[in-house]
mmCIF file with all atom_site columns, C-alpha atoms in Angstrom:
data_model
loop_
_atom_site.group_PDB
_atom_site.id
_atom_site.type_symbol
_atom_site.label_atom_id
_atom_site.label_alt_id
_atom_site.label_comp_id
_atom_site.label_asym_id
_atom_site.label_entity_id
_atom_site.label_seq_id
_atom_site.pdbx_PDB_ins_code
_atom_site.Cartn_x
_atom_site.Cartn_y
_atom_site.Cartn_z
_atom_site.occupancy
_atom_site.B_iso_or_equiv
_atom_site.pdbx_formal_charge
_atom_site.auth_seq_id
_atom_site.auth_comp_id
_atom_site.auth_asym_id
_atom_site.auth_atom_id
_atom_site.pdbx_PDB_model_num
ATOM 1   C CA . MET A 1 1   ? 27.315  45.882  -15.608 1.00 50.00 ? 284 MET A CA 1
ATOM 2   C CA . GLY A 1 2   ? 28.830  49.124  -14.784 1.00 58.00 ? 285 GLY A CA 1
ATOM 3   C CA . GLU A 1 3   ? 31.993  48.361  -15.225 1.00 67.00 ? 286 GLU A CA 1
ATOM 4   C CA . ALA A 1 4   ? 34.595  49.154  -17.463 1.00 71.00 ? 287 ALA A CA 1
ATOM 5   C CA . LEU A 1 5   ? 36.154  46.099  -19.824 1.00 71.00 ? 288 LEU A CA 1
ATOM 6   C CA . VAL A 1 6   ? 38.976  45.809  -20.117 1.00 73.00 ? 289 VAL A CA 1
ATOM 7   C CA . LEU A 1 7   ? 40.526  46.026  -24.351 1.00 71.00 ? 290 LEU A CA 1
ATOM 8   C CA . GLY A 1 8   ? 44.064  45.256  -25.876 1.00 71.00 ? 291 GLY A CA 1
ATOM 9   C CA . GLY A 1 9   ? 45.073  46.064  -22.109 1.00 72.00 ? 292 GLY A CA 1
ATOM 10  C CA . VAL A 1 10  ? 42.951  49.917  -21.822 1.00 74.00 ? 293 VAL A CA 1
ATOM 11  C CA . PRO A 1 11  ? 39.573  50.111  -19.359 1.00 74.00 ? 294 PRO A CA 1
ATOM 12  C CA . MET A 1 12  ? 36.656  50.892  -21.434 1.00 71.00 ? 295 MET A CA 1
ATOM 13  C CA . ARG A 1 13  ? 33.340  51.951  -20.148 1.00 66.00 ? 296 ARG A CA 1
ATOM 14  C CA . GLU A 1 14  ? 31.753  52.438  -23.883 1.00 66.00 ? 297 GLU A CA 1
ATOM 15  C CA . VAL A 1 15  ? 31.677  49.141  -26.913 1.00 58.00 ? 298 VAL A CA 1
ATOM 16  C CA . VAL A 1 16  ? 30.452  49.803  -30.244 1.00 59.00 ? 299 VAL A CA 1
ATOM 17  C CA . VAL A 1 17  ? 28.773  47.140  -31.293 1.00 56.00 ? 300 VAL A CA 1
ATOM 18  C CA . ALA A 1 18  ? 26.950  46.231  -34.378 1.00 54.00 ? 301 ALA A CA 1
ATOM 19  C CA . ASP A 1 19  ? 23.640  44.418  -33.530 1.00 57.00 ? 302 ASP A CA 1
ATOM 20  C CA . ARG A 1 20  ? 21.415  47.625  -32.404 1.00 56.00 ? 303 ARG A CA 1
ATOM 21  C CA . ASP A 1 21  ? 19.359  45.122  -30.452 1.00 55.00 ? 304 ASP A CA 1
ATOM 22  C CA . VAL A 1 22  ? 22.137  44.332  -28.031 1.00 59.00 ? 305 VAL A CA 1
ATOM 23  C CA . ARG A 1 23  ? 22.035  47.097  -24.939 1.00 58.00 ? 306 ARG A CA 1
ATOM 24  C CA . PRO A 1 24  ? 23.645  46.589  -21.688 1.00 60.00 ? 307 PRO A CA 1
ATOM 25  C CA . VAL A 1 25  ? 21.184  45.859  -18.951 1.00 55.00 ? 308 VAL A CA 1
ATOM 26  C CA . SER A 1 26  ? 21.254  48.725  -17.132 1.00 59.00 ? 309 SER A CA 1
ATOM 27  C CA . GLN A 1 27  ? 19.981  50.342  -19.933 1.00 66.00 ? 310 GLN A CA 1
ATOM 28  C CA . LEU A 1 28  ? 16.843  47.951  -20.177 1.00 66.00 ? 311 LEU A CA 1
ATOM 29  C CA . THR A 1 29  ? 13.459  48.896  -18.281 1.00 73.00 ? 312 THR A CA 1
ATOM 30  C CA . GLU A 1 30  ? 11.960  46.805  -15.340 1.00 71.00 ? 313 GLU A CA 1
ATOM 31  C CA . GLU A 1 31  ? 8.978   46.184  -17.867 1.00 77.00 ? 314 GLU A CA 1
ATOM 32  C CA . GLU A 1 32  ? 12.015  44.541  -20.270 1.00 77.00 ? 315 GLU A CA 1
ATOM 33  C CA . VAL A 1 33  ? 13.674  42.702  -17.568 1.00 70.00 ? 316 VAL A CA 1
ATOM 34  C CA . GLU A 1 34  ? 10.610  40.935  -17.133 1.00 75.00 ? 317 GLU A CA 1
ATOM 35  C CA . ASP A 1 35  ? 9.981   40.006  -19.970 1.00 79.00 ? 318 ASP A CA 1
ATOM 36  C CA . LEU A 1 36  ? 13.308  38.661  -21.089 1.00 77.00 ? 319 LEU A CA 1
ATOM 37  C CA . VAL A 1 37  ? 12.696  36.504  -17.634 1.00 75.00 ? 320 VAL A CA 1
ATOM 38  C CA . GLN A 1 38  ? 9.239   35.384  -18.605 1.00 81.00 ? 321 GLN A CA 1
ATOM 39  C CA . ARG A 1 39  ? 10.213  34.442  -22.068 1.00 84.00 ? 322 ARG A CA 1
ATOM 40  C CA . GLN A 1 40  ? 13.159  32.955  -21.107 1.00 84.00 ? 323 GLN A CA 1
ATOM 41  C CA . ALA A 1 41  ? 10.941  31.058  -18.566 1.00 80.00 ? 324 ALA A CA 1
ATOM 42  C CA . LYS A 1 42  ? 8.941   29.691  -21.305 1.00 84.00 ? 325 LYS A CA 1
ATOM 43  C CA . ALA A 1 43  ? 11.365  28.429  -23.847 1.00 84.00 ? 326 ALA A CA 1
ATOM 44  C CA . GLU A 1 44  ? 12.753  26.256  -20.779 1.00 83.00 ? 327 GLU A CA 1
ATOM 45  C CA . PHE A 1 45  ? 9.247   25.191  -19.739 1.00 82.00 ? 328 PHE A CA 1
ATOM 46  C CA . ASP A 1 46  ? 8.201   24.549  -23.435 1.00 83.00 ? 329 ASP A CA 1
ATOM 47  C CA . GLN A 1 47  ? 11.737  21.633  -24.466 1.00 85.00 ? 330 GLN A CA 1
ATOM 48  C CA . ALA A 1 48  ? 10.986  20.579  -20.726 1.00 82.00 ? 331 ALA A CA 1
ATOM 49  C CA . LEU A 1 49  ? 7.670   19.726  -22.142 1.00 78.00 ? 332 LEU A CA 1
ATOM 50  C CA . ALA A 1 50  ? 8.492   18.534  -25.508 1.00 80.00 ? 333 ALA A CA 1
ATOM 51  C CA . ASP A 1 51  ? 10.839  16.297  -24.027 1.00 78.00 ? 334 ASP A CA 1
ATOM 52  C CA . LEU A 1 52  ? 8.320   14.910  -21.587 1.00 72.00 ? 335 LEU A CA 1
ATOM 53  C CA . VAL A 1 53  ? 6.395   14.145  -24.776 1.00 73.00 ? 336 VAL A CA 1
ATOM 54  C CA . ALA A 1 54  ? 8.841   12.471  -26.481 1.00 77.00 ? 337 ALA A CA 1
ATOM 55  C CA . TYR A 1 55  ? 9.907   10.688  -23.467 1.00 71.00 ? 338 TYR A CA 1
ATOM 56  C CA . CYS A 1 56  ? 6.826   9.088   -22.562 1.00 67.00 ? 339 CYS A CA 1
ATOM 57  C CA . GLU A 1 57  ? 5.901   8.793   -26.794 1.00 70.00 ? 340 GLU A CA 1
ATOM 58  C CA . GLU A 1 58  ? 8.652   6.133   -26.075 1.00 72.00 ? 341 GLU A CA 1
ATOM 59  C CA . HIS A 1 59  ? 8.176   4.516   -22.985 1.00 66.00 ? 342 HIS A CA 1
ATOM 60  C CA . CYS A 1 60  ? 4.457   5.583   -21.278 1.00 63.00 ? 343 CYS A CA 1
ATOM 61  C CA . ILE A 1 61  ? 2.055   2.529   -20.796 1.00 59.00 ? 344 ILE A CA 1
ATOM 62  C CA . GLY A 1 62  ? -0.956  2.032   -22.039 1.00 60.00 ? 345 GLY A CA 1
ATOM 63  C CA . PRO A 1 63  ? -4.321  1.657   -19.507 1.00 58.00 ? 346 PRO A CA 1
ATOM 64  C CA . GLN A 1 64  ? -3.955  -1.966  -19.721 1.00 63.00 ? 347 GLN A CA 1
ATOM 65  C CA . GLU A 1 65  ? -0.237  -1.813  -18.281 1.00 63.00 ? 348 GLU A CA 1
ATOM 66  C CA . VAL A 1 66  ? -1.306  0.868   -15.609 1.00 52.00 ? 349 VAL A CA 1
ATOM 67  C CA . PHE A 1 67  ? -3.995  -1.451  -14.285 1.00 53.00 ? 350 PHE A CA 1
ATOM 68  C CA . ARG A 1 68  ? -2.005  -4.199  -13.833 1.00 61.00 ? 351 ARG A CA 1
ATOM 69  C CA . ALA A 1 69  ? 0.908   -2.465  -12.556 1.00 54.00 ? 352 ALA A CA 1
ATOM 70  C CA . LEU A 1 70  ? -1.887  -0.817  -10.031 1.00 51.00 ? 353 LEU A CA 1
ATOM 71  C CA . ASP A 1 71  ? -2.891  -4.816  -9.529  1.00 56.00 ? 354 ASP A CA 1
ATOM 72  C CA . ALA A 1 72  ? 0.472   -6.045  -8.613  1.00 56.00 ? 355 ALA A CA 1
ATOM 73  C CA . THR A 1 73  ? 0.718   -3.283  -6.297  1.00 53.00 ? 356 THR A CA 1
ATOM 74  C CA . GLY A 1 74  ? -2.343  -3.941  -4.354  1.00 54.00 ? 357 GLY A CA 1
ATOM 75  C CA . SER A 1 75  ? -0.630  -7.185  -4.159  1.00 64.00 ? 358 SER A CA 1
ATOM 76  C CA . TYR A 1 76  ? 2.449   -6.077  -3.116  1.00 66.00 ? 359 TYR A CA 1
ATOM 77  C CA . MET A 1 77  ? 1.179   -4.062  -0.157  1.00 72.00 ? 360 MET A CA 1
ATOM 78  C CA . ALA A 1 78  ? -0.884  -6.949  0.440   1.00 70.00 ? 361 ALA A CA 1
ATOM 79  C CA . LEU A 1 79  ? 1.663   -9.073  1.549   1.00 75.00 ? 362 LEU A CA 1
ATOM 80  C CA . LYS A 1 80  ? 3.706   -6.918  2.665   1.00 79.00 ? 363 LYS A CA 1
ATOM 81  C CA . MET A 1 81  ? 0.560   -6.373  5.125   1.00 82.00 ? 364 MET A CA 1
ATOM 82  C CA . ALA A 1 82  ? 0.632   -9.650  6.003   1.00 81.00 ? 365 ALA A CA 1
ATOM 83  C CA . ARG A 1 83  ? 3.738   -10.923 6.692   1.00 85.00 ? 366 ARG A CA 1
ATOM 84  C CA . GLU A 1 84  ? 4.070   -7.805  8.976   1.00 87.00 ? 367 GLU A CA 1
ATOM 85  C CA . VAL A 1 85  ? 3.974   -9.890  13.193  1.00 91.00 ? 368 VAL A CA 1
ATOM 86  C CA . LEU A 1 86  ? 1.925   -8.307  15.709  1.00 89.00 ? 369 LEU A CA 1
ATOM 87  C CA . PRO A 1 87  ? -0.170  -9.058  18.881  1.00 92.00 ? 370 PRO A CA 1
ATOM 88  C CA . VAL A 1 88  ? -2.684  -12.151 17.653  1.00 92.00 ? 371 VAL A CA 1
ATOM 89  C CA . ALA A 1 89  ? -5.464  -10.601 20.139  1.00 91.00 ? 372 ALA A CA 1
ATOM 90  C CA . SER A 1 90  ? -4.988  -6.896  17.695  1.00 92.00 ? 373 SER A CA 1
ATOM 91  C CA . VAL A 1 91  ? -4.907  -8.786  14.498  1.00 92.00 ? 374 VAL A CA 1
ATOM 92  C CA . LEU A 1 92  ? -8.080  -10.700 16.121  1.00 92.00 ? 375 LEU A CA 1
ATOM 93  C CA . ARG A 1 93  ? -9.449  -7.213  16.105  1.00 91.00 ? 376 ARG A CA 1
ATOM 94  C CA . GLU A 1 94  ? -9.306  -6.006  12.774  1.00 90.00 ? 377 GLU A CA 1
ATOM 95  C CA . VAL A 1 95  ? -11.255 -9.270  11.936  1.00 89.00 ? 378 VAL A CA 1
ATOM 96  C CA . GLY A 1 96  ? -13.873 -8.544  13.940  1.00 90.00 ? 379 GLY A CA 1
ATOM 97  C CA . PHE A 1 97  ? -13.323 -9.891  17.295  1.00 92.00 ? 380 PHE A CA 1
ATOM 98  C CA . ARG A 1 98  ? -14.932 -7.582  20.298  1.00 92.00 ? 381 ARG A CA 1
ATOM 99  C CA . PRO A 1 99  ? -14.957 -9.271  24.402  1.00 91.00 ? 382 PRO A CA 1
ATOM 100 C CA . PRO A 1 100 ? -17.929 -11.052 25.085  1.00 87.00 ? 383 PRO A CA 1
ATOM 101 C CA . GLN A 1 101 ? -20.688 -9.027  26.444  1.00 83.00 ? 384 GLN A CA 1
ATOM 102 C CA . GLY A 1 102 ? -20.283 -8.230  30.170  1.00 78.00 ? 385 GLY A CA 1
ATOM 103 C CA . ILE A 1 103 ? -16.749 -8.921  30.034  1.00 75.00 ? 386 ILE A CA 1
ATOM 104 C CA . ALA A 1 104 ? -14.223 -6.134  30.396  1.00 73.00 ? 387 ALA A CA 1
ATOM 105 C CA . GLU A 1 105 ? -11.276 -5.405  27.805  1.00 74.00 ? 388 GLU A CA 1
ATOM 106 C CA . GLY A 1 106 ? -8.371  -6.880  28.210  1.00 70.00 ? 389 GLY A CA 1
ATOM 107 C CA . ALA A 1 107 ? -9.507  -9.786  30.331  1.00 74.00 ? 390 ALA A CA 1
ATOM 108 C CA . GLY A 1 108 ? -8.086  -12.247 27.437  1.00 85.00 ? 391 GLY A CA 1
ATOM 109 C CA . THR A 1 109 ? -12.048 -13.386 25.242  1.00 90.00 ? 392 THR A CA 1
ATOM 110 C CA . LEU A 1 110 ? -12.753 -12.303 22.000  1.00 93.00 ? 393 LEU A CA 1
ATOM 111 C CA . VAL A 1 111 ? -15.145 -13.359 20.606  1.00 92.00 ? 394 VAL A CA 1
ATOM 112 C CA . TRP A 1 112 ? -16.381 -12.858 16.177  1.00 91.00 ? 395 TRP A CA 1
ATOM 113 C CA . SER A 1 113 ? -20.142 -14.377 16.052  1.00 86.00 ? 396 SER A CA 1
ATOM 114 C CA . PHE A 1 114 ? -22.405 -13.886 13.125  1.00 81.00 ? 397 PHE A CA 1
ATOM 115 C CA . MET A 1 115 ? -24.946 -15.438 11.457  1.00 80.00 ? 398 MET A CA 1
ATOM 116 C CA . SER A 1 116 ? -23.846 -17.035 7.790   1.00 73.00 ? 399 SER A CA 1
ATOM 117 C CA . LEU A 1 117 ? -26.422 -19.116 5.550   1.00 73.00 ? 400 LEU A CA 1
ATOM 118 C CA . GLY A 1 118 ? -28.722 -19.842 7.870   1.00 75.00 ? 401 GLY A CA 1
ATOM 119 C CA . ARG A 1 119 ? -26.506 -20.965 10.939  1.00 77.00 ? 402 ARG A CA 1
ATOM 120 C CA . GLN A 1 120 ? -25.048 -18.871 13.601  1.00 81.00 ? 403 GLN A CA 1
ATOM 121 C CA . LYS A 1 121 ? -20.332 -19.393 13.497  1.00 84.00 ? 404 LYS A CA 1
ATOM 122 C CA . VAL A 1 122 ? -19.045 -18.089 16.555  1.00 87.00 ? 405 VAL A CA 1
ATOM 123 C CA . PHE A 1 123 ? -15.479 -16.977 16.443  1.00 90.00 ? 406 PHE A CA 1
ATOM 124 C CA . GLU A 1 124 ? -13.550 -17.956 20.087  1.00 91.00 ? 407 GLU A CA 1
ATOM 125 C CA . ALA A 1 125 ? -10.341 -16.663 21.651  1.00 92.00 ? 408 ALA A CA 1
ATOM 126 C CA . THR A 1 126 ? -8.811  -17.140 24.831  1.00 91.00 ? 409 THR A CA 1
ATOM 127 C CA . GLN A 1 127 ? -6.133  -15.516 26.111  1.00 91.00 ? 410 GLN A CA 1
ATOM 128 C CA . ASP A 1 128 ? -3.461  -18.434 28.821  1.00 90.00 ? 411 ASP A CA 1
ATOM 129 C CA . ARG A 1 129 ? -1.158  -17.033 31.420  1.00 88.00 ? 412 ARG A CA 1
ATOM 130 C CA . ALA A 1 130 ? 1.908   -17.806 28.664  1.00 89.00 ? 413 ALA A CA 1
ATOM 131 C CA . GLY A 1 131 ? -0.207  -15.208 26.223  1.00 89.00 ? 414 GLY A CA 1
ATOM 132 C CA . GLY A 1 132 ? -0.947  -18.015 24.237  1.00 92.00 ? 415 GLY A CA 1
ATOM 133 C CA . TRP A 1 133 ? -3.833  -18.660 22.195  1.00 93.00 ? 416 TRP A CA 1
ATOM 134 C CA . THR A 1 134 ? -6.105  -20.839 21.749  1.00 91.00 ? 417 THR A CA 1
ATOM 135 C CA . LEU A 1 135 ? -9.032  -20.580 18.913  1.00 91.00 ? 418 LEU A CA 1
ATOM 136 C CA . ASN A 1 136 ? -12.463 -22.291 19.984  1.00 90.00 ? 419 ASN A CA 1
ATOM 137 C CA . PHE A 1 137 ? -14.634 -22.028 16.158  1.00 88.00 ? 420 PHE A CA 1
ATOM 138 C CA . ARG A 1 138 ? -18.115 -23.630 16.684  1.00 83.00 ? 421 ARG A CA 1
ATOM 139 C CA . VAL A 1 139 ? -21.270 -23.781 14.046  1.00 81.00 ? 422 VAL A CA 1
ATOM 140 C CA . SER A 1 140 ? -24.981 -24.171 15.359  1.00 76.00 ? 423 SER A CA 1
ATOM 141 C CA . PRO A 1 141 ? -26.966 -25.324 14.774  1.00 69.00 ? 424 PRO A CA 1
ATOM 142 C CA . ALA A 1 142 ? -25.952 -28.436 12.975  1.00 58.00 ? 425 ALA A CA 1
ATOM 143 C CA . ARG A 1 143 ? -26.479 -31.985 11.478  1.00 54.00 ? 426 ARG A CA 1
ATOM 144 C CA . GLN A 1 144 ? -22.935 -33.253 13.830  1.00 53.00 ? 427 GLN A CA 1
ATOM 145 C CA . HIS A 1 145 ? -21.557 -30.684 16.896  1.00 52.00 ? 428 HIS A CA 1
ATOM 146 C CA . HIS A 1 146 ? -18.735 -29.504 15.094  1.00 58.00 ? 429 HIS A CA 1
ATOM 147 C CA . GLU A 1 147 ? -15.850 -27.749 16.767  1.00 63.00 ? 430 GLU A CA 1
ATOM 148 C CA . ALA A 1 148 ? -12.142 -26.731 15.919  1.00 68.00 ? 431 ALA A CA 1
ATOM 149 C CA . LEU A 1 149 ? -9.054  -25.449 18.033  1.00 77.00 ? 432 LEU A CA 1
ATOM 150 C CA . GLN A 1 150 ? -5.912  -24.426 16.226  1.00 83.00 ? 433 GLN A CA 1
ATOM 151 C CA . ARG A 1 151 ? -2.986  -22.537 19.087  1.00 88.00 ? 434 ARG A CA 1
ATOM 152 C CA . LEU A 1 152 ? -1.461  -19.727 18.494  1.00 90.00 ? 435 LEU A CA 1
ATOM 153 C CA . PRO A 1 153 ? 2.014   -18.118 20.302  1.00 92.00 ? 436 PRO A CA 1
ATOM 154 C CA . GLU A 1 154 ? 0.961   -14.139 21.830  1.00 93.00 ? 437 GLU A CA 1
ATOM 155 C CA . GLU A 1 155 ? 2.860   -12.765 18.686  1.00 94.00 ? 438 GLU A CA 1
ATOM 156 C CA . ALA A 1 156 ? 1.970   -13.852 15.458  1.00 92.00 ? 439 ALA A CA 1
ATOM 157 C CA . SER A 1 157 ? 2.025   -12.441 11.688  1.00 91.00 ? 440 SER A CA 1
ATOM 158 C CA . ARG A 1 158 ? -1.442  -11.311 9.761   1.00 90.00 ? 441 ARG A CA 1
ATOM 159 C CA . GLY A 1 159 ? -1.296  -14.092 7.402   1.00 89.00 ? 442 GLY A CA 1
ATOM 160 C CA . ASP A 1 160 ? -0.271  -16.915 10.041  1.00 91.00 ? 443 ASP A CA 1
ATOM 161 C CA . VAL A 1 161 ? -4.102  -15.937 12.073  1.00 92.00 ? 444 VAL A CA 1
ATOM 162 C CA . LEU A 1 162 ? -6.077  -15.205 9.324   1.00 91.00 ? 445 LEU A CA 1
ATOM 163 C CA . GLU A 1 163 ? -4.756  -18.946 7.502   1.00 91.00 ? 446 GLU A CA 1
ATOM 164 C CA . GLN A 1 164 ? -5.539  -20.539 11.133  1.00 91.00 ? 447 GLN A CA 1
ATOM 165 C CA . LEU A 1 165 ? -9.007  -18.522 10.823  1.00 91.00 ? 448 LEU A CA 1
ATOM 166 C CA . LEU A 1 166 ? -9.209  -20.092 7.415   1.00 90.00 ? 449 LEU A CA 1
ATOM 167 C CA . VAL A 1 167 ? -8.362  -23.447 7.995   1.00 89.00 ? 450 VAL A CA 1
ATOM 168 C CA . MET A 1 168 ? -11.300 -23.376 11.023  1.00 87.00 ? 451 MET A CA 1
ATOM 169 C CA . TRP A 1 169 ? -13.630 -22.140 9.320   1.00 87.00 ? 452 TRP A CA 1
ATOM 170 C CA . GLU A 1 170 ? -12.804 -24.251 6.341   1.00 86.00 ? 453 GLU A CA 1
ATOM 171 C CA . SER A 1 171 ? -13.442 -27.619 8.168   1.00 82.00 ? 454 SER A CA 1
ATOM 172 C CA . ALA A 1 172 ? -16.527 -27.098 9.579   1.00 78.00 ? 455 ALA A CA 1
ATOM 173 C CA . CYS A 1 173 ? -18.207 -25.028 6.024   1.00 79.00 ? 456 CYS A CA 1
ATOM 174 C CA . GLY A 1 174 ? -16.043 -26.001 3.204   1.00 76.00 ? 457 GLY A CA 1
ATOM 175 C CA . THR A 1 175 ? -14.337 -23.291 0.646   1.00 73.00 ? 458 THR A CA 1
ATOM 176 C CA . GLY A 1 176 ? -17.890 -21.269 -0.459  1.00 71.00 ? 459 GLY A CA 1
ATOM 177 C CA . THR A 1 177 ? -19.496 -18.560 1.440   1.00 79.00 ? 460 THR A CA 1
ATOM 178 C CA . LEU A 1 178 ? -16.418 -16.671 2.958   1.00 83.00 ? 461 LEU A CA 1
ATOM 179 C CA . PRO A 1 179 ? -16.872 -14.002 4.689   1.00 85.00 ? 462 PRO A CA 1
ATOM 180 C CA . PRO A 1 180 ? -15.163 -10.787 3.357   1.00 86.00 ? 463 PRO A CA 1
ATOM 181 C CA . ALA A 1 181 ? -12.762 -10.315 7.008   1.00 87.00 ? 464 ALA A CA 1
ATOM 182 C CA . LEU A 1 182 ? -10.795 -14.374 6.283   1.00 87.00 ? 465 LEU A CA 1
ATOM 183 C CA . ALA A 1 183 ? -10.826 -13.564 1.830   1.00 85.00 ? 466 ALA A CA 1
ATOM 184 C CA . PRO A 1 184 ? -6.969  -12.117 2.287   1.00 86.00 ? 467 PRO A CA 1
ATOM 185 C CA . ALA A 1 185 ? -5.578  -15.151 3.914   1.00 87.00 ? 468 ALA A CA 1
ATOM 186 C CA . LEU A 1 186 ? -7.041  -16.783 0.565   1.00 85.00 ? 469 LEU A CA 1
ATOM 187 C CA . GLU A 1 187 ? -4.270  -14.990 -1.125  1.00 83.00 ? 470 GLU A CA 1
ATOM 188 C CA . TYR A 1 188 ? -1.594  -15.647 1.859   1.00 84.00 ? 471 TYR A CA 1
ATOM 189 C CA . ARG A 1 189 ? -1.573  -19.435 1.309   1.00 85.00 ? 472 ARG A CA 1
ATOM 190 C CA . ARG A 1 190 ? -1.989  -19.476 -2.373  1.00 83.00 ? 473 ARG A CA 1
ATOM 191 C CA . HIS A 1 191 ? 1.908   -17.449 -1.854  1.00 78.00 ? 474 HIS A CA 1
ATOM 192 C CA . GLN A 1 192 ? 2.828   -19.486 1.276   1.00 79.00 ? 475 GLN A CA 1
ATOM 193 C CA . LEU A 1 193 ? 2.487   -22.560 -1.204  1.00 80.00 ? 476 LEU A CA 1
ATOM 194 C CA . ALA A 1 194 ? 4.422   -20.712 -4.404  1.00 74.00 ? 477 ALA A CA 1
ATOM 195 C CA . ILE A 1 195 ? 6.986   -20.312 -1.998  1.00 72.00 ? 478 ILE A CA 1
ATOM 196 C CA . ALA A 1 196 ? 7.124   -24.044 -0.758  1.00 71.00 ? 479 ALA A CA 1
ATOM 197 C CA . SER A 1 197 ? 7.154   -24.859 -4.522  1.00 70.00 ? 480 SER A CA 1
ATOM 198 C CA . VAL A 1 198 ? 10.346  -23.234 -5.055  1.00 63.00 ? 481 VAL A CA 1
ATOM 199 C CA . VAL A 1 199 ? 11.843  -24.044 -2.183  1.00 57.00 ? 482 VAL A CA 1
ATOM 200 C CA . ARG A 1 200 ? 11.172  -28.037 -2.275  1.00 53.00 ? 483 ARG A CA 1
ATOM 201 C CA . PRO A 1 201 ? 13.992  -30.154 -3.705  1.00 52.00 ? 484 PRO A CA 1
#
């Protein structure tokens, strides 16, 4: 490397090596050095790839296991979102609630109205002075006037809000033709029931 080697206590700059292919780096051309580096990098890459293939053959899962893992991940993320505590107004807007026509945003009144199976369904949410919310659900035309009321605090978990809306829907419309926006409430309900069955004495 350009420095004298001490052999037998004597500094020497020339050493006879039996192998003709071994030459000091200083005597290699730039192309030869680059080729040497590339061959070493390729050898390391090939070895790493072989190790990865061997690991995957032993540990990696098949397509069905991948889909099961993705489903489990999706369920975990949905449950995590359901447990998130937010202002009730934010959750209602996520579902589809909007201020009624002619009412300013932030006035404390939100409505979610739509047609389902030829009947008008209307959810109304009104905020009181303490910050809590009163939920009302009406169905028309109906053989009998139906109206359901629920109370919610100013903040609640996303799952609890959806669960209250689901209860109101089921009390008037049964368990069929559930609006897609309320579908996550079913999964949240199943999870809550599973937890209750575990902790129940």
